[in-house]
Amino acid sequence: MRLFAAFALTLVVNFPVFSSTHSTWQQTYDVLRAQDTHTAFEFLAQQVKATEPSAKRVYIGATLARTALALKKQASLNTLISYEKNDYDLILQQLVTALLSAHNNEYEQTMQAFKKAITLAYTANDPALTATVELFYINAKITLANYIQLERHIKEVERNANTLSKPFWGLNSLHNAKALNANFLGDHAQAIKIYKQAIANSKYEGNKAPYYNNLALTYLEIGNYTDATKYLKKSLNLRKVQNNEFKVALTMLNLGIVANKAKDFDVALKWLNQAHEYYVKFDNPYRQAYSLVQKAKVYANLKNIDLATSALDRALSKISLTNNINLITDIRLQAAENMRALGQYDKAIEQAQIAHDLSSNVSDKTHLIHSLELLSDLYARESNYQQAYLLQSQLVAQKEQFNSQKTMQAMIELESELEVTAQQLENIRLEKHNNQQLAHISALEERQQFQAIIILFSLLLLFISLRGYSKHKYRAQHDNLTGALTRSAFLTVVSRSAIPAIGKQHCLVLFDLDHFKQVNDVHGHPTGDIALKHTAALAKQFFGKNALLSRFGGEEFMLFLPNLVSSNKDDVVEQFRIKLSESAIISESGETINITASFSTYYYTTSPDSLDKIYSKLDVALYQAKKSGRNRVVCAV
């Protein structure tokens, strides 16, 4: 997946936002970009000058910037776009800055510019503008191989688009982003389906080029090199006609990667050399480095370690450590794999250790896990089973931590939190490997026999303990009656939660069933249990999977509602209060009973200093709600 992530987004076209049924300019642009990229660029330059400040101007200007980057005309943007003193142009200026930084693989600068643009967009309360900024943010994230929470941003684009009075997005607007995300998640069949749908939807043949390209990369992921080559050549022919050398170079690079995978090494070097020559012409150090890494892989397959090492050294010389840690780590890992293929395990360990240290320093979990897998295998090959087992233990911990940090839901759903399937498969692979080695134990010395048996036994114990851990932890973290989180588990998750998204707030809600003692006394404790279970089930259904529910004790519950939009925050708890008061339960004796609750809320936009202090504030506000008549919501201050 590293291969796909590194270059997929740069192949995404400037896809249409405004539906062709409502936008004459979009119809014209679709025709021009299918024929010649330079002509389309000139048309965009005219349109951005003629369009008044609006979401449409922001979209056209950002599309112009991306096209300028493809044609190596970014220097002309300063004269083509005149920024006025309004929020729309300020956002456009930040978007252009972000796209330029993403093109140069400058991660920090890209994220900083997008943060400013997104903040301004949400403040403007214009769904069309918000959707536009989010869309280009998605593109930049994929350019930088950052797929974390990508699906959430895709849904945010769709949510804003759906609020518009007329169609806003073109038919193929999010196809590339959705397909790339599907590939990242391993759903290649879904990605192929999306790309073929995008090809069928494209009216003009020239506009199919990026979909052919990314469809080919999907076939590459699943090992279908014949179809990958076929669709890449289709894309290449179209891009040559469009006179778009930057995209031509990318397609040649991908053809070289496919040929290498297919073991057609002479053809691979031909394509990669042509791509590298384009990148030298473009003066693009990052892509020069990437093409050199791909050439190193070919040389490694040809068992030419000198040329492979030379290519990797040249790649390292092209890029800076500050802005390109991701690619540098990739280079080190590739060097380690090259050395491993040649049996040079000491050198491979040295390169993998450098990759481990780099990824550890920047908390890059994906590369850290890869480096641990590689180091574990290398030490096992050198018969250093003790070190291999130690690294396997670290790998288990890192995978569990990585899974638990993916999303808020992953923190509270035990199945996701204990997602160790990949590690279990790795343990089974090692177990089978050790079983095969048992056939040769008779030829080993007694000490070697004992060492192998201990390693096998330890792995089996680890595997068994992981399976037993799941049930035990679930019981410890959840209330037996309602299935809600226990107080300690809830506070642990909330204390680790990330700060709210830009323009949104987190909310903590404390609520208590009204007159619950009376329910127990009059109708019996079994009916009280029914009321508690009913309340918990209704809360989970009403607030959905992103919310956390905890039974704090007795009839008292607490909710964590992440990332609420400011305009809706006061309504959602009130709506639930009404829903609860209107829903009836059937007592154990068959009577219909209505239950109500009193609520207190607390909103925050940064990490809280102390959850204990917040609870105290909520408790005071809850007391006020009860004192003023119950069955109401009071906001804590």
XYZ file of C-alpha atoms in Angstrom:
637
model
C 0.000 0.000 0.000
C 2.983 2.375 0.448
C 3.463 2.393 -3.309
C -0.134 3.373 -4.029
C -0.227 6.023 -1.312
C 2.923 7.768 -2.497
C 1.766 8.686 -5.975
C -1.940 8.096 -6.296
C -3.254 11.583 -5.551
C -0.872 13.372 -7.864
C -2.702 11.487 -10.584
C -6.155 12.740 -9.557
C -7.612 15.175 -12.056
C -9.024 18.573 -11.244
C -12.466 16.984 -11.135
C -15.591 19.074 -11.600
C -17.408 20.574 -8.688
C -20.289 22.420 -10.302
C -22.691 20.130 -12.149
C -22.610 20.503 -15.923
C -26.371 21.005 -15.884
C -25.949 24.235 -13.941
C -22.532 25.566 -15.017
C -21.616 26.620 -18.562
C -18.029 27.276 -17.540
C -17.710 23.684 -16.293
C -18.939 22.283 -19.597
C -16.332 24.337 -21.456
C -13.588 23.356 -19.037
C -14.427 19.631 -19.372
C -14.007 19.873 -23.148
C -10.746 21.840 -22.972
C -8.981 19.708 -20.371
C -9.843 16.597 -22.398
C -8.040 18.128 -25.401
C -5.073 20.162 -24.150
C -3.984 21.001 -20.589
C -2.365 24.302 -21.642
C -5.602 25.550 -23.254
C -7.551 24.510 -20.142
C -5.042 26.452 -18.020
C -5.582 29.637 -20.021
C -9.366 29.221 -19.708
C -9.116 28.831 -15.910
C -6.990 31.985 -15.715
C -9.724 33.929 -17.534
C -12.476 32.458 -15.355
C -10.835 33.272 -12.014
C -10.556 36.931 -13.060
C -14.162 37.095 -14.254
C -15.742 35.394 -11.219
C -16.927 37.396 -8.215
C -15.769 36.355 -4.681
C -17.598 33.089 -3.942
C -17.090 29.371 -3.378
C -17.004 29.026 -7.162
C -14.065 31.462 -7.452
C -12.246 29.586 -4.667
C -12.719 26.306 -6.538
C -11.619 27.731 -9.907
C -8.575 29.437 -8.361
C -7.446 26.298 -6.527
C -7.958 24.240 -9.704
C -5.863 26.801 -11.589
C -3.109 26.385 -8.988
C -3.101 22.595 -9.371
C -2.997 22.872 -13.150
C -0.130 25.382 -12.904
C 1.833 22.875 -10.817
C 1.271 20.165 -13.431
C 2.532 22.503 -16.176
C 5.376 23.919 -14.059
C 3.814 27.404 -14.241
C 3.389 28.057 -10.531
C 5.445 31.247 -10.768
C 2.714 32.786 -12.946
C 0.061 32.410 -10.247
C 1.072 35.689 -8.580
C 0.055 37.600 -11.698
C -2.954 35.444 -12.645
C -4.776 35.657 -9.299
C -5.405 39.081 -7.747
C -6.521 38.697 -4.133
C -8.993 41.159 -2.673
C -9.695 41.833 1.012
C -12.560 39.411 1.611
C -12.907 36.026 3.311
C -13.258 34.086 0.048
C -10.009 35.424 -1.415
C -8.218 34.983 1.906
C -9.252 31.323 1.864
C -8.190 30.989 -1.782
C -4.785 32.434 -0.929
C -4.326 29.875 1.856
C -5.427 27.046 -0.456
C -2.926 28.045 -3.132
C -0.156 28.181 -0.500
C -1.171 24.749 0.798
C -1.243 23.178 -2.678
C 2.209 24.570 -3.499
C 3.589 23.164 -0.231
C 1.962 19.765 -0.840
C 3.492 19.663 -4.328
C 6.917 20.183 -2.709
C 6.105 17.506 -0.085
C 6.335 20.064 2.753
C 4.025 18.458 5.273
C 4.066 21.013 8.103
C 3.607 24.008 5.805
C 0.756 22.249 3.975
C -1.154 21.419 7.150
C -0.638 24.920 8.569
C -2.110 26.607 5.483
C -5.053 24.201 5.328
C -5.770 24.739 9.013
C -6.201 28.480 8.386
C -8.362 27.873 5.299
C -10.629 25.346 7.057
C -11.071 27.607 10.088
C -12.155 30.521 7.885
C -14.443 28.292 5.805
C -16.369 26.957 8.809
C -16.649 30.473 10.242
C -18.205 31.720 6.974
C -21.111 29.256 7.356
C -21.244 28.613 3.581
C -21.741 24.870 2.821
C -20.454 25.270 -0.749
C -17.260 26.901 0.532
C -16.761 24.340 3.307
C -17.211 21.452 0.865
C -14.728 23.022 -1.581
C -12.004 23.513 1.040
C -12.540 20.011 2.459
C -12.284 18.550 -1.040
C -8.888 20.097 -1.738
C -7.772 19.115 1.771
C -8.602 15.489 0.902
C -6.448 15.761 -2.227
C -3.525 17.191 -0.280
C -3.743 14.492 2.411
C -3.546 11.752 -0.216
C -0.644 13.542 -1.939
C 1.218 13.354 1.367
C 0.172 9.685 1.883
C -1.900 10.609 4.944
C -5.114 8.523 4.949
C -5.940 9.000 8.634
C -9.631 10.013 9.065
C -9.915 10.446 5.285
C -13.369 8.851 5.251
C -14.609 11.429 7.794
C -13.537 14.297 5.505
C -15.212 12.633 2.503
C -18.470 12.412 4.471
C -18.095 16.067 5.501
C -17.899 17.073 1.836
C -21.029 15.071 1.030
C -22.901 16.413 4.082
C -22.295 20.031 3.051
C -23.106 19.328 -0.614
C -26.429 17.758 0.350
C -27.556 20.999 2.035
C -27.355 22.962 -1.217
C -30.526 23.845 -3.157
C -29.146 22.646 -6.504
C -26.584 19.992 -7.520
C -23.150 21.169 -6.521
C -20.780 18.280 -7.211
C -20.166 16.805 -10.625
C -20.860 13.128 -11.164
C -17.223 12.107 -10.700
C -16.366 14.612 -7.962
C -15.326 12.233 -5.186
C -14.681 9.072 -7.187
C -10.897 9.237 -6.974
C -10.852 10.055 -3.278
C -13.321 7.281 -2.431
C -11.499 4.731 -4.564
C -8.092 5.650 -3.135
C -9.479 5.342 0.379
C -10.968 1.936 -0.511
C -7.533 0.811 -1.711
C -5.949 2.062 1.510
C -8.467 -0.023 3.482
C -7.706 -3.072 1.311
C -11.051 -3.140 -0.549
C -9.590 -3.370 -4.068
C -12.799 -4.777 -5.592
C -14.693 -1.668 -4.462
C -11.951 0.606 -5.841
C -12.089 -1.109 -9.249
C -15.873 -0.740 -9.310
C -15.638 2.989 -8.522
C -12.983 3.651 -11.186
C -14.924 1.795 -13.886
C -18.023 3.780 -12.950
C -16.016 7.027 -13.253
C -14.746 5.973 -16.698
C -18.304 5.224 -17.846
C -19.484 8.607 -16.513
C -16.758 10.603 -18.300
C -18.199 12.186 -21.423
C -14.853 13.022 -23.041
C -12.142 10.424 -23.654
C -9.314 12.701 -22.532
C -10.834 13.074 -19.060
C -10.596 9.307 -18.523
C -6.788 9.426 -18.280
C -6.518 9.742 -14.470
C -9.109 6.994 -13.935
C -7.246 4.648 -16.287
C -4.065 5.439 -14.361
C -5.481 4.793 -10.893
C -7.401 1.712 -12.073
C -4.055 0.369 -13.281
C -2.493 1.003 -9.870
C -5.327 -0.963 -8.267
C -4.666 -3.898 -10.580
C -0.993 -3.579 -9.621
C -1.963 -3.902 -5.944
C -3.660 -7.255 -6.588
C -0.890 -8.565 -8.859
C -2.712 -8.259 -12.219
C 0.211 -6.808 -14.158
C -1.345 -7.373 -17.608
C -4.369 -5.153 -16.948
C -2.208 -2.677 -15.030
C 0.042 -2.224 -18.083
C -2.939 -2.030 -20.466
C -4.655 0.809 -18.572
C -1.420 2.710 -17.929
C -0.659 2.755 -21.652
C -4.185 4.062 -22.331
C -3.572 6.833 -19.807
C -0.130 7.612 -21.251
C -1.459 8.022 -24.799
C -4.189 10.408 -23.639
C -1.788 12.495 -21.571
C 0.633 12.843 -24.461
C -2.239 14.173 -26.586
C -3.155 16.599 -23.780
C 0.428 17.890 -23.766
C 0.762 17.347 -20.009
C 4.376 16.350 -19.392
C 4.059 16.173 -15.607
C 1.308 13.540 -15.842
C 3.213 11.781 -18.649
C 6.183 11.410 -16.291
C 3.982 10.001 -13.510
C 2.462 7.445 -15.862
C 5.918 6.389 -17.114
C 7.034 5.980 -13.514
C 4.067 3.707 -12.820
C 4.766 1.680 -15.966
C 8.287 1.130 -14.656
C 6.959 -0.028 -11.287
C 4.572 -2.501 -12.950
C 7.284 -3.872 -15.244
C 9.558 -4.431 -12.237
C 6.790 -6.331 -10.420
C 6.275 -8.408 -13.576
C 10.043 -9.147 -13.616
C 10.504 -7.423 -16.993
C 13.545 -5.532 -15.712
C 14.856 -4.063 -18.992
C 11.451 -2.511 -19.728
C 11.216 -1.282 -16.132
C 14.536 0.565 -16.369
C 13.504 2.092 -19.714
C 10.346 3.638 -18.230
C 12.006 4.704 -14.982
C 14.895 6.382 -16.802
C 12.448 8.373 -18.945
C 10.467 9.427 -15.883
C 13.655 10.464 -14.065
C 14.724 12.601 -17.046
C 11.394 14.459 -16.879
C 11.834 15.088 -13.136
C 15.342 16.455 -13.731
C 13.821 18.743 -16.368
C 11.104 19.813 -13.913
C 13.744 20.333 -11.176
C 11.607 18.272 -8.786
C 13.966 16.719 -6.185
C 11.289 14.711 -4.385
C 10.136 12.866 -7.496
C 13.721 12.448 -8.668
C 14.378 10.699 -5.363
C 11.311 8.492 -5.705
C 12.217 7.407 -9.243
C 15.731 6.543 -7.997
C 14.231 4.397 -5.224
C 12.236 2.477 -7.848
C 15.382 1.992 -9.939
C 17.132 0.668 -6.829
C 14.398 -1.969 -6.495
C 15.024 -3.087 -10.077
C 18.784 -3.293 -9.494
C 18.183 -5.298 -6.325
C 16.059 -7.767 -8.288
C 18.922 -8.024 -10.783
C 21.281 -8.780 -7.838
C 23.357 -5.689 -8.675
C 23.924 -4.417 -5.135
C 26.397 -1.698 -6.173
C 23.946 0.040 -8.518
C 21.084 -0.393 -6.032
C 23.107 1.185 -3.226
C 24.283 4.006 -5.498
C 20.689 4.804 -6.533
C 19.533 4.919 -2.910
C 22.460 7.171 -1.933
C 21.584 9.541 -4.778
C 17.961 9.537 -3.673
C 18.953 10.504 -0.131
C 21.077 13.365 -1.467
C 18.062 14.863 -3.277
C 15.823 15.426 -0.287
C 15.985 17.086 3.112
C 15.345 15.270 6.364
C 13.047 18.025 7.635
C 10.344 17.812 4.977
C 10.803 14.280 3.676
C 11.124 11.952 6.666
C 8.437 9.719 5.173
C 10.363 9.121 1.937
C 13.697 8.816 3.765
C 12.211 6.149 5.994
C 10.906 4.367 2.888
C 14.396 4.493 1.398
C 15.958 2.983 4.515
C 13.354 0.213 4.613
C 13.886 -0.523 0.924
C 17.639 -0.649 1.495
C 17.073 -3.139 4.311
C 14.855 -5.298 2.096
C 17.475 -5.175 -0.671
C 20.173 -6.316 1.741
C 17.922 -9.067 3.094
C 17.273 -10.369 -0.432
C 21.047 -10.634 -0.914
C 21.585 -12.349 2.450
C 23.467 -9.393 3.958
C 21.564 -9.481 7.239
C 23.942 -7.274 9.284
C 23.649 -4.407 6.790
C 19.908 -4.970 6.516
C 19.546 -4.693 10.304
C 21.528 -1.442 10.269
C 19.194 0.130 7.654
C 16.016 -1.176 9.327
C 17.196 0.209 12.683
C 17.662 3.673 11.138
C 14.115 3.458 9.743
C 12.882 2.345 13.170
C 14.529 5.323 14.885
C 13.221 7.846 12.322
C 9.638 6.593 12.501
C 9.795 6.392 16.286
C 10.980 10.003 16.599
C 8.022 11.341 14.590
C 5.435 8.834 15.908
C 4.965 7.341 12.423
C 3.166 4.144 13.464
C 2.901 2.646 9.965
C 6.640 2.742 9.269
C 7.443 1.834 12.875
C 5.399 -1.363 12.574
C 7.019 -2.168 9.215
C 10.516 -1.682 10.667
C 9.708 -3.923 13.649
C 8.405 -6.638 11.335
C 11.559 -6.398 9.252
C 13.939 -6.372 12.241
C 12.172 -9.344 13.823
C 12.502 -11.379 10.635
C 16.164 -10.417 10.194
C 17.136 -11.437 13.734
C 15.255 -14.716 13.296
C 17.242 -15.366 10.112
C 20.440 -14.836 12.128
C 19.126 -17.338 14.739
C 18.973 -14.622 17.378
C 15.592 -15.865 18.604
C 15.704 -13.969 21.873
C 15.970 -10.596 20.085
C 13.383 -11.697 17.517
C 10.924 -12.565 20.280
C 11.558 -9.228 22.033
C 10.797 -7.344 18.797
C 7.680 -9.458 18.281
C 6.464 -8.358 21.709
C 7.075 -4.704 20.799
C 5.240 -5.304 17.537
C 2.181 -6.627 19.377
C 2.143 -3.529 21.612
C 2.584 -1.097 18.718
C -0.169 -2.713 16.634
C -2.570 -2.658 19.552
C -1.739 0.977 20.282
C -2.048 1.889 16.599
C -5.449 0.246 16.354
C -6.658 1.935 19.530
C -5.712 5.381 18.201
C -7.290 5.129 14.746
C -10.648 6.552 15.788
C -12.608 7.335 18.918
C -14.795 4.313 18.277
C -11.731 2.088 18.182
C -10.976 3.131 21.757
C -14.254 1.898 23.157
C -15.165 -1.100 21.022
C -13.155 -4.007 22.304
C -13.086 -5.776 18.979
C -11.263 -2.818 17.407
C -9.120 -2.101 20.461
C -7.838 -5.665 20.487
C -7.478 -5.935 16.741
C -4.482 -8.256 16.627
C -5.508 -10.392 13.671
C -2.442 -9.422 11.701
C -0.225 -10.201 14.668
C -1.931 -13.549 15.238
C -1.271 -14.462 11.617
C 2.352 -13.462 12.081
C 2.581 -15.649 15.191
C 1.061 -18.570 13.314
C 3.567 -18.039 10.503
C 6.433 -18.111 12.984
C 4.920 -21.128 14.699
C 4.732 -23.026 11.414
C 8.281 -21.956 10.638
C 9.468 -23.319 13.982
C 7.541 -26.551 13.417
C 9.388 -27.028 10.160
C 12.637 -26.480 11.982
C 11.770 -29.277 14.426
C 12.498 -31.775 11.658
C 16.130 -30.674 11.773
C 16.493 -30.438 15.547
C 18.161 -33.859 15.720
C 21.140 -32.388 13.877
C 21.465 -29.461 16.281
C 23.279 -29.241 19.578
C 21.273 -29.691 22.802
C 21.377 -25.991 23.611
C 19.941 -25.069 20.192
C 17.158 -27.628 20.658
C 16.199 -26.205 24.038
C 16.265 -22.632 22.720
C 13.917 -23.394 19.800
C 11.429 -25.189 22.081
C 11.367 -22.267 24.545
C 10.714 -19.788 21.709
C 7.866 -21.910 20.352
C 6.330 -22.334 23.796
C 6.549 -18.586 24.476
C 4.800 -17.749 21.216
C 2.023 -20.219 21.993
C 1.548 -18.693 25.446
C 1.417 -15.214 23.904
C -1.196 -16.330 21.372
C -3.351 -17.984 24.047
C -3.076 -15.043 26.441
C -4.174 -12.566 23.744
C -7.322 -14.595 23.094
C -8.206 -14.784 26.789
C -7.512 -11.098 27.328
C -10.444 -9.998 25.167
C -13.256 -11.397 27.381
C -11.588 -10.353 30.604
C -11.066 -6.753 29.492
C -14.616 -6.405 28.173
C -16.071 -7.469 31.536
C -13.771 -5.071 33.360
C -14.726 -2.108 31.151
C -18.509 -2.511 30.839
C -21.469 -2.382 33.214
C -23.147 -5.815 33.407
C -26.721 -4.461 33.382
C -26.689 -1.744 30.696
C -23.606 -2.579 28.632
C -22.396 1.013 29.091
C -18.759 1.739 29.934
C -17.728 1.697 33.569
C -16.755 4.994 35.149
C -13.002 4.262 35.074
C -13.027 3.020 31.473
C -15.036 6.074 30.375
C -12.691 8.560 32.057
C -9.659 6.786 30.573
C -11.013 7.088 27.031
C -12.154 10.716 27.405
C -8.822 11.771 28.910
C -7.029 10.338 25.852
C -9.379 11.821 23.269
C -8.030 14.259 20.697
C -8.975 17.926 20.787
C -12.143 18.856 18.813
C -11.968 19.410 15.063
C -11.694 22.986 13.867
C -14.973 24.865 14.336
C -16.463 22.172 16.600
C -16.799 21.367 20.317
C -16.717 18.308 22.557
C -19.540 17.949 25.093
C -19.799 16.062 28.400
C -23.342 15.337 29.604
C -24.255 14.199 33.129
C -27.840 13.003 33.608
C -29.823 11.326 36.344
C -33.196 9.544 36.148
C -35.883 11.509 38.009
C -37.561 9.889 41.053
C -35.748 6.616 40.442
C -36.069 5.532 44.080
C -39.836 5.875 43.744
C -39.776 3.598 40.674
C -37.931 0.941 42.691
C -40.150 1.326 45.736
C -43.497 1.312 43.893
C -42.830 -1.028 40.973
C -39.921 -3.097 42.284
C -36.218 -3.312 41.509
C -36.702 -5.437 38.344
C -38.671 -2.529 36.850
C -35.867 -0.192 37.912
C -33.440 -2.411 35.978
C -35.768 -2.228 32.954
C -35.697 1.592 33.168
C -31.892 1.671 33.321
C -31.465 -0.697 30.373
C -34.087 1.202 28.363
C -32.342 4.533 28.989
C -28.922 3.174 27.990
C -30.256 1.537 24.819
C -32.125 4.706 23.807
C -29.016 6.877 24.356
C -26.834 4.567 22.248
C -29.417 4.533 19.465
C -30.018 8.315 19.562
C -26.401 9.549 19.697
C -24.858 6.846 17.487
C -21.517 5.078 17.501
C -19.342 8.190 17.864
C -20.736 8.957 21.336
C -19.563 7.288 24.561
C -22.024 6.278 27.277
C -21.064 5.408 30.845
C -23.073 4.343 33.862
C -21.438 6.382 36.606
C -23.381 4.681 39.393
C -26.951 3.891 40.350
C -29.280 5.874 38.088
C -26.556 8.357 37.021
C -25.114 8.312 33.473
C -22.526 10.349 31.608
C -22.197 10.958 27.842
C -19.225 12.121 25.762
C -20.359 13.746 22.494
C -17.356 14.581 20.289
C -17.118 17.231 17.553
C -20.506 18.913 17.783
C -21.159 21.773 15.377
C -21.606 24.943 17.425
C -24.960 25.830 15.853
C -26.458 22.441 16.827
C -24.866 21.817 20.213
C -27.718 23.147 22.372
C -30.390 21.205 20.514
C -29.122 17.633 20.547
C -29.278 17.050 24.335
C -32.681 18.769 24.555
C -33.961 16.521 21.754
C -32.805 13.432 23.634
C -34.447 14.683 26.840
C -37.751 14.973 25.001
C -37.272 11.587 23.328
C -36.657 9.912 26.695
C -39.656 11.550 28.348
C -41.951 10.480 25.500
C -40.821 6.832 25.402
C -42.581 4.490 27.800
C -41.465 1.260 29.457
C -43.546 -1.702 30.557
C -43.087 -2.597 34.224
C -42.695 -6.170 35.375
C -46.377 -6.151 36.367
C -47.460 -4.939 32.899
C -48.018 -1.261 33.689
C -46.948 1.508 31.277
C -44.524 3.976 32.879
C -42.936 7.163 31.529
C -39.520 8.110 32.856
C -37.713 11.434 32.705
C -34.216 12.656 33.507
C -32.430 15.855 34.499
C -29.360 16.889 32.461
C -26.280 19.081 32.813
C -23.874 19.835 29.929
C -20.320 21.140 29.601
C -18.727 22.199 26.251
C -15.022 22.642 25.520
C -12.723 23.227 22.523
C -9.324 22.339 24.020
C -7.964 19.500 26.135
C -9.464 19.848 29.653
C -7.059 20.377 32.557
C -9.022 18.170 34.960
C -11.988 15.867 34.385
C -12.622 15.958 38.155
C -13.212 19.727 37.997
C -15.536 19.306 35.024
C -17.490 16.632 36.897
C -17.870 18.980 39.856
C -19.274 21.677 37.567
C -21.642 19.181 35.961
C -22.769 17.979 39.380
C -23.628 21.540 40.459
C -25.557 22.180 37.228
C -27.404 18.852 37.615
C -28.439 19.875 41.131
C -29.793 23.140 39.686
C -31.780 21.195 37.063
C -33.369 19.054 39.769
C -33.984 21.993 42.085
C -35.751 23.949 39.325
C -38.280 21.200 38.606
C -36.362 18.251 37.003
C -36.751 16.996 33.406
C -34.659 19.835 31.967
C -31.157 20.704 30.690
C -28.803 23.120 32.483
C -25.447 24.144 30.983
C -22.513 24.098 33.431
C -20.229 27.125 33.604
